[in-house]
Amino acid sequence: MAIERTLSIIKPDATARNLTGKIIDKLESAGLRVIAQKRTRWTREQAEAFYAVHQERPFFNDLVAFMTSGPIVPQVLEGENAVAKNREVMGATNPAEADTGTIRAEFAENIERNSVHGSDSVENAAAEIALCFNDEDIVG
Ligand code: CMP
């Protein structure tokens, strides 16, 4: 099994409800290590750049408004099969379809306010990590 890195973001709906620690506990309990982390608030430009792949989607403007509405906690996670492992712990994008015990099943409010983001491939993880962190802020 490969040791991978992935980008996780705790979203504004979760920081607003003080769920940061509970979410990190689920990630760490699954064997993922937090090797970079910060609490920040995105500008509109940062959110648009991060989600550029979705710019033609009908939910794009709402998504950018939501992701800039409050603090977020981007973090780099490292571990065996970290990309798939993080997505397993997060659960399906739509919390109504997320497996019991996953972050989204327990904490998400709806398909947009779904508490966490996770990269969907090793290649996208590298690009998303580079958008959020400098190399010297990642300490494995
Ligand atoms: P995320 O994994 O961060 O990737 C894109 C985000 O768009 C997604 O989580 C949701 O927060 C948001 N979103 C809103 N509506 C939809 C939708 N219909 N399908 C997929 N993602 C959506």
Tab-separated table of C-alpha atoms and ligand atoms in Angstrom:
chain	number	residue	atom	x	y	z
A	1	MET	CA	0.000	0.000	0.000
A	2	ALA	CA	1.206	3.481	-0.851
A	3	ILE	CA	1.762	6.318	1.602
A	4	GLU	CA	-0.170	9.245	0.128
A	5	ARG	CA	-1.019	12.834	0.993
A	6	THR	CA	-4.426	14.409	0.521
A	7	LEU	CA	-6.051	17.772	1.168
A	8	SER	CA	-8.881	17.988	3.680
A	9	ILE	CA	-10.885	21.135	4.410
A	10	ILE	CA	-13.183	21.558	7.393
A	11	LYS	CA	-15.880	23.832	5.977
A	12	PRO	CA	-17.648	26.920	7.437
A	13	ASP	CA	-20.777	24.996	8.525
A	14	ALA	CA	-18.573	22.813	10.746
A	15	THR	CA	-16.330	25.557	12.172
A	16	ALA	CA	-19.496	27.559	13.004
A	17	ARG	CA	-20.814	24.638	15.066
A	18	ASN	CA	-17.459	24.086	16.843
A	19	LEU	CA	-16.993	20.627	15.286
A	20	THR	CA	-13.313	20.980	14.304
A	21	GLY	CA	-12.003	18.669	17.028
A	22	LYS	CA	-14.670	16.002	16.515
A	23	ILE	CA	-13.881	15.885	12.776
A	24	ILE	CA	-10.101	15.697	13.317
A	25	ASP	CA	-10.675	12.890	15.845
A	26	LYS	CA	-12.474	10.809	13.190
A	27	LEU	CA	-9.636	11.374	10.698
A	28	GLU	CA	-6.891	10.539	13.206
A	29	SER	CA	-8.796	7.529	14.540
A	30	ALA	CA	-8.832	6.162	10.966
A	31	GLY	CA	-5.018	6.306	10.895
A	32	LEU	CA	-4.586	9.574	8.995
A	33	ARG	CA	-1.912	11.975	10.290
A	34	VAL	CA	-2.352	15.760	10.176
A	35	ILE	CA	0.979	17.035	8.774
A	36	ALA	CA	-0.125	20.622	7.992
A	37	GLN	CA	-3.064	22.652	9.253
A	38	LYS	CA	-4.307	26.229	9.511
A	39	ARG	CA	-7.466	28.157	10.258
A	40	THR	CA	-8.166	30.782	7.626
A	41	ARG	CA	-10.902	32.552	5.703
A	42	TRP	CA	-10.834	32.472	1.914
A	43	THR	CA	-11.339	35.447	-0.340
A	44	ARG	CA	-13.735	35.047	-3.230
A	45	GLU	CA	-10.738	34.752	-5.584
A	46	GLN	CA	-9.218	31.909	-3.542
A	47	ALA	CA	-12.501	29.970	-3.432
A	48	GLU	CA	-13.084	30.451	-7.172
A	49	ALA	CA	-9.550	29.235	-7.939
A	50	PHE	CA	-9.869	26.195	-5.675
A	51	TYR	CA	-13.212	25.126	-7.157
A	52	ALA	CA	-12.430	26.209	-10.764
A	53	VAL	CA	-13.229	22.678	-11.979
A	54	HIS	CA	-16.872	23.311	-10.932
A	55	GLN	CA	-17.238	26.767	-12.507
A	56	GLU	CA	-19.827	25.665	-15.075
A	57	ARG	CA	-21.978	23.895	-12.471
A	58	PRO	CA	-25.252	25.502	-11.342
A	59	PHE	CA	-24.139	25.396	-7.701
A	60	PHE	CA	-20.803	27.211	-8.288
A	61	ASN	CA	-21.805	30.704	-7.089
A	62	ASP	CA	-23.543	29.359	-3.993
A	63	LEU	CA	-20.541	27.147	-3.257
A	64	VAL	CA	-18.136	30.105	-3.452
A	65	ALA	CA	-20.439	32.207	-1.244
A	66	PHE	CA	-20.655	29.398	1.313
A	67	MET	CA	-16.909	28.664	1.361
A	68	THR	CA	-16.139	32.355	1.989
A	69	SER	CA	-18.864	32.805	4.630
A	70	GLY	CA	-16.691	31.900	7.615
A	71	PRO	CA	-13.501	30.226	8.814
A	72	ILE	CA	-12.216	27.036	7.215
A	73	VAL	CA	-9.506	24.604	8.367
A	74	PRO	CA	-7.450	23.262	5.446
A	75	GLN	CA	-5.175	20.382	6.408
A	76	VAL	CA	-2.810	17.952	4.737
A	77	LEU	CA	-3.408	14.337	5.741
A	78	GLU	CA	-0.847	11.597	5.281
A	79	GLY	CA	-1.210	7.837	5.488
A	80	GLU	CA	-1.677	4.585	3.615
A	81	ASN	CA	-4.108	5.206	0.745
A	82	ALA	CA	-4.841	8.610	2.277
A	83	VAL	CA	-6.981	9.843	-0.657
A	84	ALA	CA	-9.431	6.919	-0.535
A	85	LYS	CA	-9.236	6.601	3.264
A	86	ASN	CA	-10.195	10.248	3.758
A	87	ARG	CA	-13.117	9.892	1.344
A	88	GLU	CA	-14.257	6.766	3.181
A	89	VAL	CA	-14.212	8.592	6.532
A	90	MET	CA	-15.999	11.625	5.009
A	91	GLY	CA	-18.848	9.630	3.436
A	92	ALA	CA	-20.835	10.521	0.322
A	93	THR	CA	-21.062	14.161	-0.861
A	94	ASN	CA	-24.791	14.122	-0.135
A	95	PRO	CA	-25.173	13.383	3.600
A	96	ALA	CA	-28.489	11.645	2.878
A	97	GLU	CA	-26.443	8.986	1.070
A	98	ALA	CA	-23.508	8.845	3.507
A	99	ASP	CA	-22.819	5.649	5.460
A	100	THR	CA	-23.540	5.595	9.181
A	101	GLY	CA	-20.592	6.778	11.256
A	102	THR	CA	-19.046	8.915	8.507
A	103	ILE	CA	-18.327	12.606	9.076
A	104	ARG	CA	-21.025	13.724	6.650
A	105	ALA	CA	-23.644	11.322	8.021
A	106	GLU	CA	-23.028	12.642	11.528
A	107	PHE	CA	-22.362	16.335	10.970
A	108	ALA	CA	-23.322	17.590	7.472
A	109	GLU	CA	-26.411	19.757	7.090
A	110	ASN	CA	-27.033	19.186	3.346
A	111	ILE	CA	-25.220	18.542	0.048
A	112	GLU	CA	-23.643	22.019	0.058
A	113	ARG	CA	-23.067	22.491	3.802
A	114	ASN	CA	-21.405	19.076	3.976
A	115	SER	CA	-18.756	19.852	6.636
A	116	VAL	CA	-15.637	18.605	4.809
A	117	HIS	CA	-13.868	18.524	1.466
A	118	GLY	CA	-11.403	15.836	0.399
A	119	SER	CA	-9.284	15.508	-2.753
A	120	ASP	CA	-10.571	12.893	-5.208
A	121	SER	CA	-7.211	11.696	-6.649
A	122	VAL	CA	-3.498	11.780	-5.842
A	123	GLU	CA	-2.969	14.225	-8.745
A	124	ASN	CA	-5.700	16.614	-7.579
A	125	ALA	CA	-4.431	16.298	-4.004
A	126	ALA	CA	-0.989	17.570	-5.044
A	127	ALA	CA	-2.545	20.544	-6.863
A	128	GLU	CA	-4.948	21.369	-3.999
A	129	ILE	CA	-2.187	21.076	-1.373
A	130	ALA	CA	-0.032	23.491	-3.407
A	131	LEU	CA	-2.938	25.988	-3.510
A	132	CYS	CA	-3.276	25.937	0.285
A	133	PHE	CA	0.201	25.398	1.774
A	134	ASN	CA	3.851	26.282	1.275
A	135	ASP	CA	6.251	23.331	1.327
A	136	GLU	CA	7.894	24.477	4.588
A	137	ASP	CA	4.519	24.387	6.383
A	138	ILE	CA	4.096	20.663	5.690
A	139	VAL	CA	5.922	18.650	8.359
A	140	GLY	CA	5.553	14.898	8.045
B	1	CMP	P1	-16.840	19.167	-2.227
B	1	CMP	O1	-16.360	17.783	-1.976
B	1	CMP	O2	-16.109	20.260	-1.520
B	1	CMP	O3	-16.818	19.473	-3.796
B	1	CMP	C1	-17.684	20.402	-4.408
B	1	CMP	C2	-18.720	20.923	-3.476
B	1	CMP	O4	-19.836	21.538	-4.080
B	1	CMP	C3	-19.316	19.773	-2.671
B	1	CMP	O5	-18.366	19.248	-1.776
B	1	CMP	C4	-20.525	20.459	-2.059
B	1	CMP	O6	-20.184	21.223	-0.900
B	1	CMP	C5	-20.924	21.471	-3.153
B	1	CMP	N1	-22.171	21.105	-3.848
B	1	CMP	C6	-23.312	21.804	-3.806
B	1	CMP	N2	-24.246	21.250	-4.560
B	1	CMP	C7	-23.710	20.137	-5.108
B	1	CMP	C8	-24.196	19.136	-5.997
B	1	CMP	N3	-25.451	19.145	-6.470
B	1	CMP	N4	-23.357	18.135	-6.339
B	1	CMP	C9	-22.080	18.106	-5.888
B	1	CMP	N5	-21.565	19.044	-5.030
B	1	CMP	C10	-22.379	20.048	-4.655
